Amino acid sequence: MTLGTRIRTGLVLSPPLLWTIVFMFVPYTILLVYSFWRAQFPLFVPDFQLGNYRTLITDPQYLNVLLRTLKIAGLVSISAVILAYPYAYFLVFKVRRPGVRLALYMAVVAPLWVSYLLRAYTWKTILGTQGILNSFLISTGVLDEPSSVFLYNHTAMVLTLTYVFIPFMVMPIYAALEKIPPSLIEASRDLGEGAFATFRKVTLPLSLTGVIAGFTMTFCLSFGDFIAPFLVGGPDGAMVANVIASQFGAALNWPLGSALALVMLVLVLGIISVSDRFERLGHGRLE
Amino acid sequence: MNTAKQTVDDALNRTSSTKLLSNITWRVVIGAILAFLYLPIVVLVLFSFNSSRSLSWPMTGVTLDWYRKLAANEQLLEALWNSLYVATCATTLTLLIGVPAAMALDRLSFPGKGIFRKLVLLPIALPGIITGISMLSMFKLFGLPLSLETVIIGHATALLAVVVTQVFARLQRLPKSYEEASLDLGAGPLHTFLFVTLPNIRSAVIGAGLLSFTLSFDEIPVTFFLTGRDNTLPMYIWSTMRRGITPEINAVGALIVLASAILIVTSVLLLRENSNSR
């Protein structure tokens, strides 16, 4: 490398490199350091001890929140696949006109541009006891009096989060389905396989990478959400992010909150690396 | 002969009727998914015009009162300006850092590149709350007061991954020979970047900028921890929601839907121009 290219490399590289070190690497490290500190209300004392992690393991309320969050994120991802797969399949294999295909694709992606907070809020106004769904069901005579079963429970959270994150499921599945060469499907049909067998043996396996990518994205996004639980989750709807937020807020125990955030970080990184491995396996089969 | 023709006809009829049935099923399924996606948005907009304060069916009448209230709500207008300021600065910053980062990842080799890539792309899947609290911890440790500027730094960091992935994808499709030709013909590196590389990745940069702007304008998890006394628009809406639901929020929502629709149409037109030029 000549001196000139070295200087050029330095000029291009140093702003992003400095930024990532100062605003990403250092803060994550500080978070890690905080997680070993002790909280002496209302202060935090520097220390090196595993008490915060011990609390997370031994106090059942944290384990419960974690399991609840995993369950909700799992249900959201499954519901999103169930809705997104047929939709993406329809766009790629059933719609012939490119204009219609683009319009239907944009129809799913467009809501991403509309405020996430407001999209979650509108479900609160629909599902509430005084809400639009209840009053609609009463005015049509289906219900006699307003029901409280729609809002402030896990179903409402799964519904809202699925609604908010479904574009992240449609996009990768669509991309994966679009990449399948039509000749492979034709070959399967010519060799006498039925439509369903062709789907099961050719289309589905080849689109699995997209499903995995979408599943990972949807899972991680709903796993870290704290707005839907706040709006539609109700009293026992708190998820991990809500608990972290309260440790950094009213509960004023930053060390414990940091430890919980690191547990979340490790879980998310674990999920991503497992899904990376699966995706690579899928690519290996395609090539 | 006759019977053979009849069998063929029967078979054709049967396939066309199963085809019709499958067509109808598909339409119902796709229609239901689209209804699921858009009914809530329709509800949001529709009830911003409802004359009664309660959001329940049937609507009581049409009014523009809620919009008038918005226009007179000074806190909300201030929050709106704050959000525009934050989104503009965060987008500019994240582009200034993200484009070189994408160039470095695509064109340069340097030690620690793998770690650098992982760190830059992390916020895409990482919950925003982790970016928020880790930066809050740092600012507190170094005694930096929270303000709209700390929010801008937080947003720029969280959105870096969006810019890098979009610009990187475009750079990979851009042949290196263009830049080599420019350099061989005697143009300097800065000249080459401004007149060869940048025009070729222009639509990706604009697209990433528009997306960053929208995401920053709408951001909560990072803002929640990094803002001082000043509220951004989503934070203001959030604090209004804590007090209960009101059609005023629907009116803000309807305006945001309108603004988003304009942005979407703009970006689709940009994409189309881009694919035509290829």
Coordinates of C-alpha atoms in Angstrom, one line a residue:
Chain A
M1 CA 0.0 0.0 0.0
T2 CA 1.4 3.4 -1.0
L3 CA 1.3 6.3 1.4
G4 CA -1.4 8.0 -0.7
T5 CA -3.8 5.1 -0.6
R6 CA -3.1 4.7 3.1
I7 CA -4.1 8.3 3.8
R8 CA -7.2 7.9 1.6
T9 CA -8.2 4.8 3.4
G10 CA -7.7 6.6 6.7
L11 CA -9.9 9.5 5.5
V12 CA -12.8 7.3 4.3
L13 CA -12.5 5.0 7.3
S14 CA -11.9 7.2 10.3
P15 CA -15.3 9.0 10.6
P16 CA -17.4 5.8 10.7
L17 CA -14.8 3.9 12.7
L18 CA -14.5 6.7 15.3
W19 CA -18.3 6.9 15.4
T20 CA -18.9 3.2 16.0
I21 CA -16.2 3.1 18.7
V22 CA -17.4 6.2 20.6
F23 CA -21.1 5.7 20.2
M24 CA -21.5 1.9 20.1
F25 CA -18.5 0.1 21.4
V26 CA -17.9 2.3 24.4
P27 CA -21.6 2.5 25.5
Y28 CA -22.0 -1.3 25.2
T29 CA -18.9 -1.7 27.3
I30 CA -20.2 0.8 29.9
L31 CA -23.5 -1.2 30.0
L32 CA -21.5 -4.4 30.7
V33 CA -19.5 -2.6 33.5
Y34 CA -22.7 -1.3 35.1
S35 CA -24.2 -4.7 35.2
F36 CA -21.5 -5.7 37.8
W37 CA -22.2 -2.6 40.0
R38 CA -24.4 -2.5 43.1
A39 CA -27.4 -0.4 43.6
Q40 CA -27.6 1.5 46.9
F41 CA -30.8 3.5 46.5
P42 CA -30.7 6.1 45.1
L43 CA -27.1 5.6 44.0
F44 CA -25.0 3.0 42.1
V45 CA -21.8 1.9 43.6
P46 CA -18.9 0.6 41.5
D47 CA -18.2 -3.0 42.2
F48 CA -17.5 -6.3 40.6
Q49 CA -20.1 -8.9 41.6
L50 CA -22.6 -11.1 40.0
G51 CA -25.5 -10.2 42.3
N52 CA -27.6 -8.6 39.6
Y53 CA -27.3 -11.8 37.4
R54 CA -28.1 -13.9 40.5
T55 CA -31.2 -11.8 41.1
L56 CA -32.3 -12.4 37.5
I57 CA -32.0 -16.1 37.9
T58 CA -33.3 -16.6 41.4
D59 CA -36.2 -14.1 41.4
P60 CA -39.0 -15.9 39.5
Q61 CA -40.6 -12.6 38.3
Y62 CA -37.7 -12.0 35.9
L63 CA -37.8 -15.5 34.6
N64 CA -41.6 -15.2 34.1
V65 CA -41.2 -12.0 32.2
L66 CA -38.5 -13.5 30.0
L67 CA -40.6 -16.6 29.3
R68 CA -43.7 -14.5 28.5
T69 CA -41.6 -12.3 26.1
L70 CA -40.3 -15.4 24.3
K71 CA -43.8 -16.8 24.1
I72 CA -45.3 -13.6 22.7
A73 CA -42.4 -13.1 20.2
G74 CA -42.8 -16.7 19.1
L75 CA -46.6 -16.4 18.6
V76 CA -46.1 -13.1 16.7
S77 CA -43.6 -14.7 14.4
I78 CA -45.8 -17.7 13.7
S79 CA -48.9 -15.6 13.0
A80 CA -46.9 -13.4 10.7
V81 CA -45.6 -16.4 8.7
I82 CA -49.2 -17.8 8.4
L83 CA -50.3 -14.5 6.9
A84 CA -47.2 -13.4 5.0
Y85 CA -46.4 -16.7 3.2
P86 CA -49.7 -17.0 1.2
Y87 CA -49.5 -13.3 0.5
A88 CA -46.0 -13.5 -0.9
Y89 CA -46.8 -16.7 -2.7
F90 CA -49.8 -15.1 -4.4
L91 CA -47.7 -12.1 -5.5
V92 CA -44.9 -14.2 -7.1
F93 CA -46.9 -17.1 -8.6
K94 CA -50.5 -16.0 -9.1
V95 CA -50.3 -12.3 -10.1
R96 CA -49.3 -12.0 -13.8
R97 CA -49.2 -8.2 -14.3
P98 CA -46.1 -6.6 -12.9
G99 CA -48.0 -3.4 -12.1
V100 CA -50.5 -5.2 -9.9
R101 CA -47.6 -7.1 -8.3
L102 CA -45.8 -3.9 -7.4
A103 CA -49.0 -2.3 -6.1
L104 CA -49.8 -5.3 -3.8
Y105 CA -46.1 -5.4 -2.6
M106 CA -46.2 -1.7 -1.8
A107 CA -49.5 -2.2 0.0
V108 CA -47.7 -4.4 2.6
V109 CA -44.6 -2.3 2.8
A110 CA -46.2 1.1 2.9
P111 CA -47.6 0.9 6.5
L112 CA -43.9 0.8 7.6
W113 CA -43.8 4.4 6.7
V114 CA -46.8 5.3 8.9
S115 CA -46.0 5.9 12.5
Y116 CA -45.5 2.7 14.4
L117 CA -46.9 4.3 17.6
L118 CA -50.1 5.3 15.9
R119 CA -50.6 1.9 14.2
A120 CA -50.4 0.3 17.7
Y121 CA -52.6 3.0 19.2
T122 CA -55.4 2.5 16.6
W123 CA -55.7 -1.1 17.9
K124 CA -56.2 0.2 21.4
T125 CA -59.1 2.3 20.1
I126 CA -60.6 -0.6 18.3
L127 CA -60.3 -3.3 21.0
G128 CA -61.2 -1.3 24.1
T129 CA -64.3 -1.8 26.3
Q130 CA -65.7 1.5 25.0
G131 CA -64.0 0.8 21.7
I132 CA -65.0 0.6 18.1
L133 CA -65.3 -3.2 17.9
N134 CA -67.5 -3.4 21.0
S135 CA -69.8 -0.6 20.0
F136 CA -70.0 -2.1 16.5
L137 CA -70.9 -5.6 17.8
I138 CA -73.6 -4.0 20.1
S139 CA -75.1 -1.9 17.3
T140 CA -75.3 -5.0 15.1
G141 CA -76.9 -7.0 17.9
V142 CA -74.1 -9.6 18.3
L143 CA -73.3 -8.5 21.8
D144 CA -75.7 -7.2 24.5
E145 CA -73.1 -5.3 26.5
P146 CA -69.5 -4.3 26.0
S147 CA -67.0 -7.1 26.5
S148 CA -63.5 -6.6 28.0
V149 CA -62.1 -9.7 26.5
F150 CA -60.5 -7.9 23.5
L151 CA -58.1 -5.6 25.1
Y152 CA -55.3 -5.9 27.8
N153 CA -54.3 -9.5 27.2
H154 CA -51.7 -11.5 25.4
T155 CA -54.0 -12.0 22.3
A156 CA -54.2 -8.2 21.9
M157 CA -50.4 -8.0 22.1
V158 CA -49.9 -10.7 19.6
L159 CA -52.5 -9.2 17.3
T160 CA -51.0 -5.7 17.5
L161 CA -47.4 -6.8 17.1
T162 CA -48.2 -9.1 14.2
Y163 CA -49.9 -6.1 12.5
V164 CA -47.0 -3.8 13.1
F165 CA -44.2 -6.2 12.1
I166 CA -45.8 -8.2 9.2
P167 CA -43.9 -6.2 6.5
F168 CA -40.6 -7.6 7.8
M169 CA -42.0 -11.1 7.2
V170 CA -43.4 -10.5 3.7
M171 CA -40.2 -8.8 2.3
P172 CA -37.7 -11.7 2.7
I173 CA -40.2 -14.4 1.8
Y174 CA -41.2 -12.5 -1.3
A175 CA -37.5 -12.1 -2.2
A176 CA -36.8 -15.9 -1.7
L177 CA -39.9 -17.0 -3.7
E178 CA -39.0 -14.6 -6.5
K179 CA -35.5 -16.2 -6.8
I180 CA -36.8 -19.7 -7.5
P181 CA -36.3 -20.5 -11.2
P182 CA -39.7 -21.3 -12.8
S183 CA -38.0 -24.2 -14.6
L184 CA -37.6 -26.1 -11.4
I185 CA -41.4 -26.0 -10.7
E186 CA -42.2 -26.8 -14.3
A187 CA -39.8 -29.8 -14.2
S188 CA -41.5 -31.1 -11.1
R189 CA -45.0 -30.8 -12.7
D190 CA -43.7 -32.4 -16.0
L191 CA -42.4 -35.3 -14.0
G192 CA -45.9 -35.9 -12.7
E193 CA -45.9 -34.3 -9.3
G194 CA -49.2 -32.6 -8.3
A195 CA -49.4 -29.0 -7.4
F196 CA -49.3 -29.7 -3.7
A197 CA -46.4 -32.1 -3.9
T198 CA -44.5 -29.6 -6.0
F199 CA -45.1 -27.0 -3.4
R200 CA -44.0 -29.3 -0.6
K201 CA -40.9 -30.7 -2.3
V202 CA -39.7 -27.8 -4.4
T203 CA -41.1 -24.4 -3.6
L204 CA -41.3 -24.6 0.2
P205 CA -37.7 -25.9 0.8
L206 CA -36.3 -23.3 -1.6
S207 CA -38.1 -20.5 0.1
L208 CA -37.1 -21.6 3.6
T209 CA -34.2 -19.1 3.8
G210 CA -36.7 -16.2 3.4
V211 CA -39.0 -17.7 6.1
I212 CA -36.0 -18.0 8.5
A213 CA -34.8 -14.4 7.8
G214 CA -38.4 -13.0 8.3
F215 CA -38.9 -15.1 11.4
T216 CA -35.6 -13.9 12.9
M217 CA -36.4 -10.2 12.2
T218 CA -40.0 -10.4 13.4
F219 CA -38.9 -12.4 16.5
C220 CA -36.2 -9.9 17.5
L221 CA -38.3 -6.8 16.9
S222 CA -41.3 -8.1 18.9
F223 CA -38.9 -9.5 21.6
G224 CA -37.5 -6.0 22.2
D225 CA -40.8 -4.1 22.0
F226 CA -42.1 -2.0 24.9
I227 CA -44.8 0.1 23.2
A228 CA -47.4 -2.6 22.4
P229 CA -47.3 -4.0 26.0
F230 CA -47.8 -0.5 27.3
L231 CA -50.7 0.2 25.1
V232 CA -52.6 -3.0 24.8
G233 CA -50.9 -5.4 27.2
G234 CA -52.7 -4.7 30.5
P235 CA -51.4 -5.4 34.0
D236 CA -49.7 -8.7 33.4
G237 CA -48.5 -7.9 30.0
A238 CA -45.1 -6.4 30.8
M239 CA -42.3 -7.7 28.5
V240 CA -38.5 -7.6 29.1
A241 CA -38.1 -4.2 27.6
N242 CA -40.7 -2.8 29.9
V243 CA -38.9 -4.1 32.9
I244 CA -35.6 -2.7 31.7
A245 CA -37.3 0.7 31.1
S246 CA -38.7 0.7 34.6
Q247 CA -35.3 -0.2 36.1
F248 CA -33.8 2.8 34.3
G249 CA -36.9 4.9 35.3
A250 CA -39.0 4.7 38.5
A251 CA -37.3 1.6 40.0
L252 CA -33.9 3.4 39.7
N253 CA -31.8 0.3 39.6
W254 CA -29.5 0.8 36.6
P255 CA -27.1 -2.1 37.4
L256 CA -30.0 -4.6 37.4
G257 CA -31.5 -3.0 34.3
S258 CA -28.1 -3.3 32.6
A259 CA -27.7 -6.9 33.5
L260 CA -31.2 -7.6 32.1
A261 CA -30.3 -5.7 28.9
L262 CA -27.2 -7.8 28.5
V263 CA -29.2 -11.0 28.8
M264 CA -31.5 -9.6 26.1
L265 CA -28.5 -8.7 23.9
V266 CA -27.0 -12.1 24.3
L267 CA -30.3 -13.8 23.5
V268 CA -30.8 -11.7 20.3
L269 CA -27.2 -12.3 19.2
G270 CA -27.7 -16.0 19.8
I271 CA -30.9 -16.1 17.7
I272 CA -29.2 -14.2 14.9
S273 CA -26.2 -16.5 14.7
V274 CA -28.4 -19.6 14.8
S275 CA -30.5 -18.2 12.0
D276 CA -27.4 -17.2 10.0
R277 CA -26.2 -20.8 10.2
F278 CA -29.6 -22.1 9.0
E279 CA -29.6 -19.6 6.1
R280 CA -26.2 -20.6 5.0
L281 CA -27.3 -24.3 5.1
G282 CA -30.2 -23.3 2.8
H283 CA -28.0 -21.5 0.4
G284 CA -25.6 -24.4 0.2
R285 CA -28.5 -26.6 -0.9
L286 CA -29.6 -24.1 -3.6
E287 CA -26.2 -23.8 -5.2
Chain B
M1 CA -65.5 -40.4 -30.9
N2 CA -68.4 -38.6 -29.4
T3 CA -67.8 -40.1 -25.9
A4 CA -64.1 -39.3 -26.1
K5 CA -64.9 -35.6 -26.9
Q6 CA -67.4 -35.6 -24.0
T7 CA -64.7 -36.9 -21.6
V8 CA -62.3 -34.2 -22.7
D9 CA -65.0 -31.6 -22.3
D10 CA -65.9 -32.9 -18.8
A11 CA -62.2 -32.8 -17.8
L12 CA -61.9 -29.2 -19.2
N13 CA -65.0 -28.2 -17.3
R14 CA -63.7 -29.7 -14.1
T15 CA -60.3 -28.0 -14.3
S16 CA -61.9 -24.7 -15.1
S17 CA -64.3 -25.0 -12.2
T18 CA -61.5 -26.0 -9.7
K19 CA -59.5 -23.1 -11.2
L20 CA -62.4 -20.7 -10.6
L21 CA -62.7 -22.1 -7.0
S22 CA -59.0 -21.6 -6.3
N23 CA -59.1 -18.2 -7.8
I24 CA -62.0 -17.2 -5.5
T25 CA -60.2 -18.7 -2.5
W26 CA -57.1 -16.7 -3.3
R27 CA -59.0 -13.5 -3.7
V28 CA -60.7 -14.0 -0.4
V29 CA -57.5 -14.7 1.5
I30 CA -55.6 -11.8 -0.1
G31 CA -58.6 -9.5 0.5
A32 CA -58.7 -10.5 4.1
I33 CA -55.0 -9.8 4.6
L34 CA -55.4 -6.4 3.0
A35 CA -58.4 -5.6 5.2
F36 CA -56.3 -6.6 8.2
L37 CA -53.6 -4.2 7.1
Y38 CA -55.8 -1.2 6.1
L39 CA -59.0 -1.3 8.2
P40 CA -57.1 0.0 11.3
I41 CA -55.6 2.9 9.3
V42 CA -59.1 3.7 7.9
V43 CA -60.5 3.6 11.4
L44 CA -57.7 5.9 12.6
V45 CA -58.4 8.5 9.9
L46 CA -62.2 8.2 9.9
F47 CA -62.5 8.9 13.6
S48 CA -60.4 12.0 13.4
F49 CA -63.5 13.5 11.8
N50 CA -65.9 12.2 14.4
S51 CA -67.9 14.9 16.2
S52 CA -68.1 13.0 19.5
R53 CA -65.2 12.8 21.9
S54 CA -65.7 9.0 22.4
L55 CA -64.3 6.7 19.8
S56 CA -67.2 4.3 19.3
W57 CA -69.4 3.1 16.5
P58 CA -71.5 4.6 14.9
M59 CA -69.9 7.9 14.2
T60 CA -72.0 10.8 15.5
G61 CA -71.2 13.4 12.8
V62 CA -68.5 15.0 10.8
T63 CA -66.3 17.8 12.3
L64 CA -62.9 19.5 11.8
D65 CA -62.8 20.5 15.4
W66 CA -60.0 18.1 16.3
Y67 CA -57.8 19.6 13.6
R68 CA -58.6 23.1 14.8
K69 CA -57.5 22.0 18.3
L70 CA -54.3 20.7 16.9
A71 CA -53.5 23.9 15.1
A72 CA -54.0 25.8 18.4
N73 CA -52.0 23.3 20.5
E74 CA -48.6 25.0 21.1
Q75 CA -47.0 22.1 22.9
L76 CA -47.8 19.9 19.9
L77 CA -46.5 22.4 17.4
E78 CA -43.3 22.8 19.3
A79 CA -42.9 19.0 19.5
L80 CA -43.4 18.8 15.7
W81 CA -40.6 21.4 15.1
N82 CA -38.4 19.5 17.5
S83 CA -39.0 16.3 15.5
L84 CA -38.3 17.9 12.2
Y85 CA -35.1 19.3 13.6
V86 CA -34.0 16.0 15.1
A87 CA -34.9 14.0 11.9
T88 CA -33.1 16.4 9.6
C89 CA -29.9 16.5 11.7
A90 CA -29.9 12.7 12.4
T91 CA -30.5 11.9 8.7
T92 CA -27.7 14.3 7.6
L93 CA -25.3 12.8 10.2
T94 CA -26.1 9.2 9.5
L95 CA -25.6 9.8 5.7
L96 CA -22.3 11.5 6.3
I97 CA -21.1 8.6 8.3
G98 CA -23.0 5.7 6.6
V99 CA -21.9 6.4 3.0
P100 CA -18.2 6.2 3.9
A101 CA -18.8 3.2 6.1
A102 CA -20.5 1.4 3.2
M103 CA -17.6 2.4 0.9
A104 CA -15.1 1.1 3.4
L105 CA -17.0 -2.2 3.7
D106 CA -17.2 -2.6 -0.1
R107 CA -13.9 -1.3 -1.4
L108 CA -11.3 -1.3 1.4
S109 CA -9.6 -4.0 3.3
F110 CA -8.4 -3.3 6.8
P111 CA -7.8 -5.1 10.0
G112 CA -10.9 -5.6 12.1
K113 CA -13.2 -5.3 9.2
G114 CA -15.3 -8.2 10.3
I115 CA -15.9 -6.7 13.8
F116 CA -16.5 -3.3 12.3
R117 CA -19.2 -4.7 10.0
K118 CA -20.9 -6.6 12.8
L119 CA -20.9 -3.5 15.1
V120 CA -22.3 -1.2 12.3
L121 CA -25.1 -3.7 11.3
L122 CA -26.0 -4.6 14.9
P123 CA -28.8 -2.0 15.5
I124 CA -30.9 -3.5 12.6
A125 CA -31.9 -6.5 14.8
L126 CA -31.0 -5.0 18.2
P127 CA -33.9 -3.7 20.2
G128 CA -33.8 0.1 20.2
I129 CA -34.0 0.1 23.9
I130 CA -30.5 -1.3 24.2
T131 CA -29.1 1.5 22.1
G132 CA -31.1 4.0 24.2
I133 CA -30.0 2.8 27.7
S134 CA -26.3 2.1 26.7
M135 CA -26.0 5.7 25.4
L136 CA -27.8 7.1 28.4
S137 CA -25.3 5.3 30.6
M138 CA -22.4 6.8 28.7
F139 CA -23.8 10.3 28.7
K140 CA -24.6 10.1 32.5
L141 CA -21.1 8.7 33.2
F142 CA -19.4 11.5 31.4
G143 CA -21.8 14.1 32.8
L144 CA -23.3 15.2 29.5
P145 CA -26.8 16.7 30.0
L146 CA -29.6 15.2 27.9
S147 CA -31.1 17.3 25.1
L148 CA -32.4 17.1 21.6
E149 CA -28.7 16.9 20.5
T150 CA -28.2 13.7 22.4
V151 CA -31.3 12.3 20.8
I152 CA -29.8 13.2 17.4
I153 CA -26.6 11.3 18.2
G154 CA -28.7 8.3 19.3
H155 CA -30.9 8.3 16.2
A156 CA -27.9 8.7 13.9
T157 CA -26.3 5.6 15.5
A158 CA -29.4 3.5 15.4
L159 CA -30.1 4.4 11.7
L160 CA -26.5 3.9 10.6
A161 CA -27.3 0.2 9.8
V162 CA -30.2 1.2 7.5
V163 CA -28.0 3.5 5.4
V164 CA -25.1 1.1 5.3
T165 CA -27.1 -1.9 4.1
Q166 CA -28.9 0.1 1.4
V167 CA -25.8 1.9 0.0
F168 CA -23.6 -1.2 0.4
A169 CA -26.1 -3.2 -1.7
R170 CA -26.0 -0.6 -4.5
L171 CA -22.1 -0.3 -4.4
Q172 CA -21.8 -4.1 -4.9
R173 CA -23.7 -3.8 -8.2
L174 CA -21.6 -0.9 -9.3
P175 CA -18.6 -2.1 -11.4
K176 CA -15.3 -1.1 -10.0
S177 CA -14.0 -0.4 -13.5
Y178 CA -15.9 3.0 -13.5
E179 CA -13.8 4.3 -10.7
E180 CA -10.6 2.8 -12.0
A181 CA -11.2 4.4 -15.4
S182 CA -11.8 7.8 -13.7
L183 CA -8.6 7.4 -11.6
D184 CA -6.6 6.2 -14.6
L185 CA -7.8 9.2 -16.6
G186 CA -6.2 11.4 -14.0
A187 CA -9.1 12.5 -11.8
G188 CA -8.4 12.7 -8.1
P189 CA -10.1 10.4 -5.6
L190 CA -12.4 13.1 -4.3
H191 CA -13.3 14.1 -7.9
T192 CA -13.9 10.4 -8.7
F193 CA -16.2 10.0 -5.7
L194 CA -18.2 13.2 -6.4
F195 CA -18.6 12.8 -10.2
V196 CA -18.5 9.0 -10.7
T197 CA -19.4 7.1 -7.6
L198 CA -22.0 9.4 -6.0
P199 CA -24.1 9.9 -9.2
N200 CA -24.3 6.1 -9.6
I201 CA -25.4 5.5 -6.0
R202 CA -27.6 8.6 -5.9
S203 CA -31.0 6.9 -5.7
A204 CA -29.8 4.5 -3.0
V205 CA -28.5 7.4 -0.9
I206 CA -31.8 9.4 -1.4
G207 CA -33.9 6.3 -0.6
A208 CA -31.8 5.6 2.6
G209 CA -32.1 9.3 3.6
L210 CA -35.9 9.3 3.2
L211 CA -36.2 6.0 5.1
S212 CA -33.9 7.3 7.9
F213 CA -35.9 10.6 8.1
T214 CA -39.2 8.7 8.5
L215 CA -37.8 6.3 11.1
S216 CA -36.2 9.1 13.1
F217 CA -39.4 11.1 12.9
D218 CA -41.3 8.1 14.4
E219 CA -38.6 6.9 16.8
I220 CA -39.5 6.2 20.5
P221 CA -37.3 3.6 22.2
V222 CA -34.0 5.6 21.8
T223 CA -35.7 9.1 22.2
F224 CA -37.4 7.9 25.4
F225 CA -34.1 7.6 27.2
L226 CA -32.0 10.3 25.6
T227 CA -34.3 13.3 25.6
G228 CA -34.1 16.0 28.1
R229 CA -36.9 18.5 28.7
D230 CA -37.8 18.8 25.1
N231 CA -40.3 16.4 23.5
T232 CA -40.4 15.1 20.0
L233 CA -43.7 14.5 18.3
P234 CA -44.0 10.8 19.1
M235 CA -43.0 11.4 22.7
Y236 CA -45.7 14.1 23.0
I237 CA -48.3 11.7 21.5
W238 CA -47.1 9.0 23.8
S239 CA -47.5 11.2 26.9
T240 CA -51.0 12.2 25.6
M241 CA -51.9 8.5 25.3
R242 CA -50.9 7.9 28.9
R243 CA -53.7 10.3 29.9
G244 CA -56.3 8.5 27.7
I245 CA -57.4 8.3 24.1
T246 CA -58.7 11.4 22.3
P247 CA -59.7 12.1 18.7
E248 CA -56.9 14.7 18.7
I249 CA -54.5 11.8 18.5
N250 CA -56.4 10.5 15.5
A251 CA -56.2 13.9 13.8
V252 CA -52.3 13.8 14.3
G253 CA -52.4 10.3 13.0
A254 CA -54.4 11.2 9.9
L255 CA -51.9 14.0 9.1
I256 CA -49.0 11.6 9.5
V257 CA -50.7 9.1 7.2
L258 CA -51.1 11.8 4.6
A259 CA -47.4 12.8 4.9
S260 CA -46.3 9.2 4.7
A261 CA -48.4 8.7 1.6
I262 CA -46.6 11.6 -0.1
L263 CA -43.2 10.2 0.9
I264 CA -44.1 6.7 -0.3
V265 CA -45.2 8.1 -3.7
T266 CA -42.0 10.1 -3.9
S267 CA -39.8 7.2 -3.2
V268 CA -41.7 4.9 -5.7
L269 CA -41.3 7.5 -8.4
L270 CA -37.6 7.8 -7.5
L271 CA -37.2 4.0 -7.7
R272 CA -39.0 3.9 -11.1
E273 CA -36.7 6.7 -12.4
N274 CA -33.8 4.7 -11.2
S275 CA -34.9 1.4 -12.8
N276 CA -35.6 3.2 -16.1
S277 CA -32.1 4.7 -16.2
R278 CA -30.5 1.2 -15.8

